[in-house]
GROMACS .gro file of C-alpha atoms in nm:
model
  415
    1MET     CA    1  -0.590  -1.114   9.544
    2ASP     CA    2  -0.716  -0.752   9.559
    3LEU     CA    3  -0.452  -0.561   9.734
    4GLN     CA    4  -0.655  -0.226   9.724
    5SER     CA    5  -0.943  -0.391   9.937
    6ILE     CA    6  -0.685  -0.502  10.166
    7GLY     CA    7  -0.551  -0.173  10.179
    8LYS     CA    8  -0.927   0.017  10.245
    9LEU     CA    9  -0.998  -0.244  10.515
   10ALA     CA   10  -0.668  -0.189  10.672
   11LYS     CA   11  -0.724   0.199  10.687
   12GLN     CA   12  -1.070   0.179  10.793
   13ALA     CA   13  -0.947  -0.054  11.088
   14SER     CA   14  -0.679   0.193  11.210
   15TYR     CA   15  -0.958   0.455  11.237
   16GLU     CA   16  -1.138   0.226  11.481
   17LEU     CA   17  -0.790   0.115  11.666
   18ALA     CA   18  -0.703   0.475  11.694
   19VAL     CA   19  -0.996   0.542  11.935
   20THR     CA   20  -0.965   0.207  12.109
   21ASP     CA   21  -0.818   0.251  12.469
   22SER     CA   22  -0.560   0.041  12.653
   23LYS     CA   23  -0.801  -0.203  12.819
   24GLN     CA   24  -0.925  -0.316  12.516
   25LYS     CA   25  -0.630  -0.336  12.353
   26ASN     CA   26  -0.453  -0.544  12.608
   27ALA     CA   27  -0.767  -0.786  12.608
   28ALA     CA   28  -0.691  -0.834  12.263
   29LEU     CA   29  -0.348  -0.928  12.304
   30GLU     CA   30  -0.435  -1.135  12.589
   31ALA     CA   31  -0.713  -1.321  12.371
   32ILE     CA   32  -0.427  -1.377  12.117
   33ALA     CA   33  -0.204  -1.521  12.369
   34LEU     CA   34  -0.433  -1.750  12.471
   35ALA     CA   35  -0.526  -1.831  12.116
   36LEU     CA   36  -0.186  -1.932  12.048
   37GLU     CA   37  -0.149  -2.158  12.343
   38THR     CA   38  -0.474  -2.334  12.256
   39ASN     CA   39  -0.376  -2.363  11.882
   40GLN     CA   40  -0.011  -2.466  11.964
   41SER     CA   41  -0.035  -2.810  11.842
   42LYS     CA   42  -0.174  -2.674  11.478
   43ILE     CA   43   0.079  -2.401  11.451
   44VAL     CA   44   0.355  -2.631  11.526
   45THR     CA   45   0.250  -2.874  11.270
   46ALA     CA   46   0.203  -2.633  11.020
   47ASN     CA   47   0.574  -2.499  11.063
   48LYS     CA   48   0.720  -2.852  11.065
   49GLU     CA   49   0.541  -2.862  10.697
   50ASP     CA   50   0.735  -2.548  10.631
   51ILE     CA   51   1.067  -2.687  10.739
   52GLN     CA   52   1.029  -2.983  10.532
   53ALA     CA   53   0.944  -2.790  10.215
   54GLY     CA   54   1.243  -2.572  10.309
   55LYS     CA   55   1.505  -2.829  10.336
   56ALA     CA   56   1.334  -3.000  10.032
   57ALA     CA   57   1.409  -2.649   9.855
   58GLY     CA   58   1.769  -2.644   9.965
   59LEU     CA   59   1.735  -2.341  10.239
   60THR     CA   60   2.042  -2.289  10.402
   61ASP     CA   61   2.084  -2.392  10.789
   62ALA     CA   62   2.069  -1.995  10.876
   63LEU     CA   63   1.712  -1.986  10.684
   64LEU     CA   64   1.595  -2.311  10.851
   65ASP     CA   65   1.690  -2.170  11.174
   66ARG     CA   66   1.504  -1.857  11.122
   67LEU     CA   67   1.210  -2.048  11.008
   68LEU     CA   68   1.186  -2.277  11.315
   69LEU     CA   69   0.898  -2.225  11.546
   70ASP     CA   70   0.871  -2.556  11.769
   71GLU     CA   71   0.691  -2.539  12.123
   72GLN     CA   72   1.004  -2.377  12.310
   73ARG     CA   73   1.000  -2.065  12.077
   74LEU     CA   74   0.623  -2.016  12.068
   75ALA     CA   75   0.632  -2.010  12.440
   76GLY     CA   76   0.898  -1.753  12.429
   77ILE     CA   77   0.721  -1.554  12.171
   78ILE     CA   78   0.378  -1.584  12.389
   79ALA     CA   79   0.596  -1.458  12.691
   80ASP     CA   80   0.700  -1.141  12.482
   81LEU     CA   81   0.356  -1.097  12.402
   82ARG     CA   82   0.241  -1.072  12.773
   83SER     CA   83   0.510  -0.834  12.854
   84VAL     CA   84   0.361  -0.603  12.556
   85ILE     CA   85   0.068  -0.591  12.747
   86ARG     CA   86   0.247  -0.486  13.078
   87LEU     CA   87   0.417  -0.231  12.906
   88THR     CA   88   0.285   0.126  12.929
   89ASP     CA   89   0.073   0.231  12.627
   90PRO     CA   90   0.239   0.533  12.468
   91VAL     CA   91  -0.065   0.659  12.264
   92GLY     CA   92  -0.224   0.954  12.430
   93GLU     CA   93   0.101   1.062  12.600
   94GLU     CA   94   0.138   1.434  12.621
   95PHE     CA   95   0.479   1.604  12.619
   96ASP     CA   96   0.644   1.941  12.529
   97SER     CA   97   0.392   2.122  12.703
   98LYS     CA   98   0.403   2.498  12.704
   99PHE     CA   99   0.192   2.779  12.762
  100LEU     CA  100   0.243   3.083  12.508
  101GLU     CA  101   0.238   3.453  12.571
  102ASN     CA  102  -0.033   3.479  12.312
  103GLY     CA  103  -0.260   3.249  12.527
  104LEU     CA  104  -0.221   2.952  12.357
  105LYS     CA  105  -0.173   2.601  12.534
  106LEU     CA  106   0.030   2.404  12.340
  107CYS     CA  107   0.157   2.021  12.349
  108LYS     CA  108   0.255   1.716  12.154
  109ARG     CA  109   0.036   1.402  12.160
  110ARG     CA  110   0.125   1.063  12.069
  111VAL     CA  111  -0.081   0.897  11.841
  112PRO     CA  112  -0.065   0.576  11.617
  113ILE     CA  113   0.106   0.598  11.263
  114GLY     CA  114  -0.184   0.425  11.081
  115VAL     CA  115  -0.128   0.154  10.883
  116ILE     CA  116   0.237  -0.052  10.839
  117GLY     CA  117   0.319  -0.260  10.570
  118VAL     CA  118   0.573  -0.510  10.656
  119ILE     CA  119   0.760  -0.736  10.414
  120TYR     CA  120   0.943  -1.023  10.539
  121GLU     CA  121   1.121  -1.355  10.497
  122ALA     CA  122   1.152  -1.683  10.700
  123ARG     CA  123   1.049  -1.542  11.057
  124PRO     CA  124   0.700  -1.687  11.168
  125ASN     CA  125   0.769  -1.500  11.485
  126VAL     CA  126   0.763  -1.172  11.304
  127THR     CA  127   0.428  -1.212  11.255
  128ILE     CA  128   0.338  -1.222  11.615
  129ASP     CA  129   0.546  -0.971  11.707
  130ILE     CA  130   0.422  -0.728  11.448
  131ALA     CA  131   0.068  -0.796  11.499
  132ALA     CA  132   0.124  -0.724  11.897
  133LEU     CA  133   0.318  -0.397  11.861
  134SER     CA  134   0.074  -0.270  11.605
  135LEU     CA  135  -0.227  -0.352  11.830
  136LYS     CA  136  -0.091  -0.219  12.144
  137THR     CA  137  -0.001   0.124  11.950
  138GLY     CA  138  -0.341   0.121  11.764
  139ASN     CA  139  -0.193   0.056  11.425
  140ALA     CA  140  -0.331  -0.184  11.167
  141CYS     CA  141  -0.096  -0.402  10.953
  142ILE     CA  142  -0.066  -0.582  10.639
  143LEU     CA  143   0.203  -0.839  10.642
  144ARG     CA  144   0.357  -1.021  10.355
  145GLY     CA  145   0.585  -1.317  10.454
  146GLY     CA  146   0.814  -1.535  10.220
  147LYS     CA  147   0.668  -1.857  10.052
  148GLU     CA  148   0.897  -2.076  10.240
  149THR     CA  149   0.680  -1.963  10.578
  150ILE     CA  150   0.314  -1.941  10.420
  151ARG     CA  151   0.196  -2.240  10.615
  152SER     CA  152   0.275  -2.113  10.948
  153ASN     CA  153   0.187  -1.744  10.880
  154MET     CA  154  -0.171  -1.864  10.748
  155VAL     CA  155  -0.214  -2.025  11.074
  156LEU     CA  156  -0.101  -1.741  11.296
  157VAL     CA  157  -0.296  -1.504  11.113
  158LYS     CA  158  -0.604  -1.680  11.139
  159VAL     CA  159  -0.567  -1.736  11.494
  160ILE     CA  160  -0.474  -1.364  11.534
  161GLN     CA  161  -0.788  -1.286  11.355
  162SER     CA  162  -1.017  -1.477  11.535
  163ALA     CA  163  -0.881  -1.381  11.847
  164LEU     CA  164  -0.941  -0.981  11.748
  165SER     CA  165  -1.322  -1.093  11.657
  166SER     CA  166  -1.359  -1.208  11.993
  167VAL     CA  167  -1.314  -0.911  12.173
  168GLY     CA  168  -1.489  -0.676  11.927
  169LEU     CA  169  -1.189  -0.557  11.731
  170PRO     CA  170  -1.187  -0.574  11.367
  171LYS     CA  171  -1.008  -0.873  11.233
  172THR     CA  172  -0.883  -0.660  10.925
  173ALA     CA  173  -0.640  -0.502  11.170
  174VAL     CA  174  -0.397  -0.783  11.108
  175GLN     CA  175  -0.381  -0.905  10.740
  176TYR     CA  176  -0.193  -1.115  10.540
  177ILE     CA  177  -0.122  -1.125  10.163
  178GLU     CA  178  -0.161  -1.477  10.083
  179ASN     CA  179  -0.042  -1.501   9.749
  180THR     CA  180   0.330  -1.521   9.720
  181ASP     CA  181   0.372  -1.363   9.375
  182ARG     CA  182   0.661  -1.129   9.417
  183ALA     CA  183   0.467  -0.857   9.193
  184LEU     CA  184   0.237  -0.799   9.463
  185VAL     CA  185   0.521  -0.667   9.680
  186GLY     CA  186   0.550  -0.383   9.393
  187GLU     CA  187   0.216  -0.319   9.418
  188LEU     CA  188   0.224  -0.281   9.806
  189LEU     CA  189   0.484  -0.025   9.789
  190LYS     CA  190   0.258   0.187   9.570
  191MET     CA  191  -0.033   0.185   9.817
  192ASP     CA  192   0.067   0.530   9.962
  193LYS     CA  193  -0.336   0.627   9.970
  194PHE     CA  194  -0.374   0.323  10.264
  195VAL     CA  195  -0.030   0.222  10.391
  196ASP     CA  196   0.200   0.506  10.608
  197MET     CA  197   0.509   0.312  10.658
  198ILE     CA  198   0.697  -0.004  10.502
  199ILE     CA  199   0.944  -0.224  10.678
  200PRO     CA  200   1.121  -0.453  10.482
  201ARG     CA  201   1.285  -0.741  10.707
  202GLY     CA  202   1.499  -0.948  10.486
  203ASN     CA  203   1.795  -0.944  10.281
  204ILE     CA  204   1.984  -0.666  10.130
  205GLY     CA  205   1.823  -0.713   9.785
  206LEU     CA  206   1.490  -0.680   9.967
  207GLN     CA  207   1.551  -0.376  10.121
  208GLN     CA  208   1.703  -0.198   9.824
  209PHE     CA  209   1.415  -0.298   9.610
  210CYS     CA  210   1.205  -0.126   9.847
  211LYS     CA  211   1.387   0.174   9.872
  212GLU     CA  212   1.419   0.218   9.522
  213ASN     CA  213   1.033   0.143   9.417
  214SER     CA  214   0.830   0.244   9.734
  215ASN     CA  215   0.602   0.572   9.706
  216ILE     CA  216   0.580   0.504  10.125
  217PRO     CA  217   0.846   0.598  10.385
  218VAL     CA  218   1.062   0.284  10.434
  219ILE     CA  219   1.243   0.200  10.743
  220ILE     CA  220   1.556   0.033  10.654
  221GLY     CA  221   1.751  -0.225  10.902
  222GLY     CA  222   1.804  -0.582  11.007
  223ILE     CA  223   2.120  -0.634  10.800
  224GLY     CA  224   2.391  -0.692  11.083
  225ILE     CA  225   2.766  -0.700  10.980
  226CYS     CA  226   2.869  -0.680  11.364
  227HIS     CA  227   3.205  -0.599  11.512
  228LEU     CA  228   3.397  -0.627  11.831
  229PHE     CA  229   3.732  -0.494  11.912
  230VAL     CA  230   3.945  -0.636  12.162
  231GLU     CA  231   4.164  -0.357  12.281
  232GLN     CA  232   4.487  -0.395  12.459
  233SER     CA  233   4.358  -0.342  12.814
  234ALA     CA  234   4.097  -0.599  12.803
  235ASP     CA  235   4.007  -0.875  13.052
  236GLN     CA  236   4.122  -1.161  12.779
  237GLU     CA  237   3.921  -1.444  12.947
  238LYS     CA  238   3.615  -1.261  13.009
  239ALA     CA  239   3.655  -1.124  12.637
  240LEU     CA  240   3.635  -1.482  12.511
  241ALA     CA  241   3.332  -1.550  12.698
  242ILE     CA  242   3.151  -1.248  12.514
  243ILE     CA  243   3.293  -1.354  12.160
  244GLU     CA  244   3.153  -1.694  12.223
  245ASN     CA  245   2.811  -1.561  12.323
  246ALA     CA  246   2.815  -1.305  12.036
  247LYS     CA  247   2.923  -1.553  11.787
  248VAL     CA  248   2.801  -1.898  11.916
  249GLN     CA  249   2.462  -1.864  12.083
  250ARG     CA  250   2.264  -1.805  11.748
  251PRO     CA  251   2.456  -1.752  11.496
  252SER     CA  252   2.172  -1.709  11.216
  253VAL     CA  253   2.066  -1.378  11.341
  254CYS     CA  254   2.144  -1.027  11.255
  255ASN     CA  255   2.299  -0.931  11.574
  256ALA     CA  256   2.560  -1.220  11.581
  257LEU     CA  257   2.918  -1.129  11.553
  258ASP     CA  258   3.054  -1.144  11.206
  259THR     CA  259   3.410  -0.977  11.244
  260LEU     CA  260   3.645  -0.979  11.572
  261LEU     CA  261   3.934  -0.691  11.532
  262VAL     CA  262   4.210  -0.758  11.769
  263ASP     CA  263   4.494  -0.500  11.900
  264GLN     CA  264   4.818  -0.577  11.774
  265LYS     CA  265   4.956  -0.559  12.109
  266ILE     CA  266   4.799  -0.862  12.234
  267ALA     CA  267   4.746  -1.014  11.902
  268THR     CA  268   5.010  -1.290  11.960
  269GLU     CA  269   4.912  -1.393  12.306
  270PHE     CA  270   4.517  -1.364  12.263
  271LEU     CA  271   4.462  -1.510  11.922
  272PRO     CA  272   4.588  -1.882  12.044
  273LYS     CA  273   4.345  -1.830  12.328
  274LEU     CA  274   4.083  -1.737  12.061
  275ALA     CA  275   4.123  -2.063  11.857
  276ALA     CA  276   4.142  -2.298  12.171
  277HIS     CA  277   3.831  -2.142  12.293
  278LEU     CA  278   3.633  -2.145  11.967
  279LEU     CA  279   3.728  -2.416  11.742
  280PRO     CA  280   3.612  -2.685  11.979
  281LEU     CA  281   3.263  -2.519  11.919
  282GLY     CA  282   3.263  -2.552  11.567
  283VAL     CA  283   3.372  -2.203  11.482
  284THR     CA  284   3.566  -2.136  11.140
  285LEU     CA  285   3.815  -1.858  11.187
  286VAL     CA  286   3.838  -1.648  10.858
  287ALA     CA  287   4.160  -1.455  10.907
  288GLU     CA  288   4.347  -1.185  10.733
  289VAL     CA  289   4.738  -1.226  10.702
  290LYS     CA  290   4.864  -1.080  11.011
  291ALA     CA  291   4.615  -1.283  11.200
  292LYS     CA  292   4.646  -1.578  10.973
  293ALA     CA  293   5.021  -1.568  11.028
  294ILE     CA  294   4.961  -1.603  11.415
  295LEU     CA  295   4.687  -1.895  11.406
  296GLY     CA  296   4.832  -2.069  11.126
  297LYS     CA  297   4.654  -2.395  11.045
  298HIS     CA  298   4.384  -2.287  11.280
  299ALA     CA  299   4.228  -2.057  11.046
  300ILE     CA  300   4.127  -2.014  10.696
  301ALA     CA  301   4.271  -1.722  10.485
  302ALA     CA  302   4.023  -1.431  10.425
  303GLN     CA  303   3.903  -1.369  10.058
  304GLU     CA  304   3.825  -1.045   9.921
  305GLY     CA  305   3.500  -0.951  10.044
  306ASP     CA  306   3.484  -1.150  10.345
  307PHE     CA  307   3.468  -0.882  10.590
  308SER     CA  308   3.199  -0.740  10.413
  309ARG     CA  309   2.985  -1.069  10.465
  310GLU     CA  310   2.719  -1.102  10.757
  311TRP     CA  311   2.811  -1.464  10.780
  312LEU     CA  312   2.481  -1.599  10.956
  313SER     CA  313   2.684  -1.899  11.034
  314LEU     CA  314   2.932  -2.016  11.275
  315HIS     CA  315   3.225  -1.831  11.037
  316LEU     CA  316   3.408  -1.547  11.230
  317GLY     CA  317   3.631  -1.287  11.046
  318VAL     CA  318   3.947  -1.213  11.231
  319LYS     CA  319   4.170  -0.902  11.173
  320VAL     CA  320   4.484  -0.796  11.367
  321VAL     CA  321   4.457  -0.367  11.392
  322ASP     CA  322   4.720  -0.137  11.491
  323ASP     CA  323   4.524   0.057  11.744
  324LEU     CA  324   4.185   0.215  11.800
  325GLU     CA  325   4.197   0.469  11.492
  326GLN     CA  326   4.260   0.152  11.277
  327ALA     CA  327   3.966  -0.041  11.411
  328LEU     CA  328   3.748   0.263  11.379
  329LEU     CA  329   3.840   0.270  11.012
  330HIS     CA  330   3.770  -0.075  10.954
  331ILE     CA  331   3.427  -0.062  11.119
  332ARG     CA  332   3.313   0.272  10.927
  333GLU     CA  333   3.422   0.101  10.587
  334HIS     CA  334   3.240  -0.274  10.668
  335SER     CA  335   2.998  -0.197  10.908
  336THR     CA  336   2.617  -0.205  10.843
  337GLU     CA  337   2.557   0.056  11.138
  338HIS     CA  338   2.369  -0.236  11.333
  339SER     CA  339   2.554  -0.353  11.642
  340ASP     CA  340   2.935  -0.287  11.732
  341GLY     CA  341   3.119  -0.303  12.037
  342ILE     CA  342   3.467  -0.273  12.204
  343LEU     CA  343   3.589  -0.493  12.486
  344SER     CA  344   3.818  -0.267  12.692
  345ASN     CA  345   3.901  -0.146  13.072
  346ASP     CA  346   4.036   0.149  12.961
  347PHE     CA  347   3.709   0.393  13.001
  348SER     CA  348   3.875   0.705  12.801
  349VAL     CA  349   3.938   0.453  12.475
  350ALA     CA  350   3.586   0.292  12.528
  351ASN     CA  351   3.436   0.637  12.552
  352LYS     CA  352   3.595   0.756  12.248
  353PHE     CA  353   3.482   0.461  12.060
  354ILE     CA  354   3.114   0.498  12.175
  355ASN     CA  355   3.154   0.883  12.037
  356ALA     CA  356   3.337   0.778  11.726
  357VAL     CA  357   3.124   0.443  11.586
  358ASN     CA  358   2.791   0.557  11.386
  359SER     CA  359   2.596   0.245  11.474
  360ALA     CA  360   2.240   0.200  11.605
  361ALA     CA  361   2.358   0.033  11.918
  362VAL     CA  362   2.721   0.043  12.052
  363TYR     CA  363   2.826  -0.176  12.361
  364VAL     CA  364   3.133  -0.182  12.602
  365ASN     CA  365   3.229  -0.516  12.743
  366ALA     CA  366   2.884  -0.669  12.621
  367SER     CA  367   2.776  -0.902  12.379
  368THR     CA  368   2.607  -0.776  12.014
  369ARG     CA  369   2.340  -0.993  12.095
  370PHE     CA  370   2.170  -0.790  12.335
  371THR     CA  371   2.036  -0.537  11.990
  372ASP     CA  372   1.708  -0.716  12.045
  373GLY     CA  373   1.357  -0.577  12.149
  374SER     CA  374   1.269  -0.825  12.407
  375GLN     CA  375   1.634  -0.786  12.566
  376PHE     CA  376   1.607  -0.418  12.563
  377GLY     CA  377   1.285  -0.402  12.743
  378LEU     CA  378   1.052  -0.344  12.470
  379GLY     CA  379   0.869  -0.670  12.483
  380ALA     CA  380   0.939  -0.730  12.133
  381GLU     CA  381   1.033  -0.573  11.826
  382VAL     CA  382   0.884  -0.480  11.458
  383ALA     CA  383   1.266  -0.445  11.332
  384VAL     CA  384   1.618  -0.301  11.404
  385SER     CA  385   1.626   0.032  11.225
  386THR     CA  386   1.991   0.118  11.114
  387GLN     CA  387   1.877   0.448  10.984
  388LYS     CA  388   1.908   0.777  11.135
  389LEU     CA  389   1.549   0.927  11.115
  390HIS     CA  390   1.269   0.839  11.330
  391ALA     CA  391   1.371   0.524  11.472
  392ARG     CA  392   1.711   0.379  11.517
  393GLY     CA  393   1.777   0.037  11.681
  394PRO     CA  394   1.499  -0.215  11.817
  395MET     CA  395   1.180  -0.072  11.718
  396GLY     CA  396   0.938  -0.101  12.013
  397LEU     CA  397   0.604   0.093  12.117
  398GLN     CA  398   0.718   0.441  12.111
  399GLU     CA  399   0.858   0.399  11.739
  400LEU     CA  400   0.526   0.295  11.590
  401THR     CA  401   0.375   0.606  11.704
  402THR     CA  402   0.379   0.989  11.577
  403TYR     CA  403   0.263   1.276  11.738
  404LYS     CA  404   0.010   1.557  11.666
  405TRP     CA  405   0.051   1.915  11.797
  406ILE     CA  406  -0.250   2.002  12.020
  407GLY     CA  407  -0.337   2.384  12.081
  408ILE     CA  408  -0.586   2.458  12.329
  409GLY     CA  409  -0.706   2.851  12.358
  410ASP     CA  410  -0.990   3.047  12.549
  411ASN     CA  411  -1.172   3.154  12.223
  412LEU     CA  412  -0.836   3.280  12.097
  413ILE     CA  413  -0.756   3.447  11.778
  414ARG     CA  414  -0.414   3.556  11.645
  415SER     CA  415  -0.364   3.939  11.635
   0.00000   0.00000   0.00000
C-alpha cells in the first residue's frame, strides 16, 4: 500500500472540499445516510464476521461491545449523521471583526484544517462519525482502523465513497488504509507534507506511540478514568440512580464511571445502600481499606494500581475520603482528566469542585455518561480530547476547523 499516494489524493480532495458549499456537503451526508440504510444487511453481515473472528481471537467483552454494529446501533449512527446535516456549518463564519485606526478592516474566518488522520481500534461507528464531521467541515480524512474491525470498515468506506461520487465530490475525501500492518501507522505519523492533524482513538499505548513518533500535531484523549464524589449533602437515593447510570448503562466506554469517592461523614450509611443497589446489577465493588471495612463480604479488596485503571467492565473502585480536599487530591493523582463529577446539594462545595478539577468535562449531580458528542448536541464526535490546546472534550464541527486572518483595505499601504 502506497501511503504517499493516499496522502496526495487526500490533500487534493481537501482543496476541493474547502471551496464546497454547505448545500453540497449536506447533500453528500444525506447520500451517505441513504446508502447506509440501503446497505444495512451487508454492513451488519460484515460486522457479524468481525464479531465471530474477535471471539475466536479472544477479544474482551469490552472490545466486543465496542466492535458490535447491529441494526439498532447502525440506526442510531445514521440518526446522528442526519443531525450533523441540521447543524450550522462553521466554515466561513467570521468573528472578532474590527476596523483599525490604520484603515484596515480585520476579522478571523473559520476554515477547514485540511487532512485529518485518525487511528482507531474496535469501533466501526468511528468510521461514519469521522467521515460525517470531516465532510461537513470541508476536511479530507485518512482512516486506519484495527484488524478486528477490517470487514466492517471496508464495507462502510466503500458505501461512503460511492455516496460521495454520486453527488460529485471526490471519493478520495474519505480513504481507508486497508493493510493492517502496524508499520503503516508509523509511516502515517511522518506524512506531515499531506496530513495536518492526527487523532488516535485507542489504548494508552497507541496514544503514547503517536505522541512520541508523530511529525504531525496529535490530539490526545479517549482514555477515561472517571470519578464521582458523593459529598455529605448529596441526596442519597438520587445519587444511587446517577451512579448506576454512570457505571452500568454501558460499562465498556471511556465515559463510564471507574471510581466512586464517598465522604466519610455518610460512608457507613451510604455504602450498604450502594451495595444493595449495584450488586444485583452484576457490579463488583473494589474497595480500599476503609470502604472494605464497611462493605465486608460485599466487596473485594483493592490491589495496588486498581485506582489507576480504566475498568471498561462492571467493576467499580470505591474509596472513603475525609472531605472534599482529599477527594480532589485523589482525582488529581488518578484522573485522566476526561470526566469527573460531584453529587452534592451544597452549591459552594460543588462550585469549588468545578473550579478545582481540571478535567475536560466536570459534572454536578449528573452522570459522566453525558461526555459524548451526540449528547452534547454536536451530532457526533471525532474524539474526546483530554488535552488543553485547540480542543477539549467531545470534538465536533467547530473543533475540526481553524481560522485565518482576513485583512481588507481600500488600496491601503503601511506608513
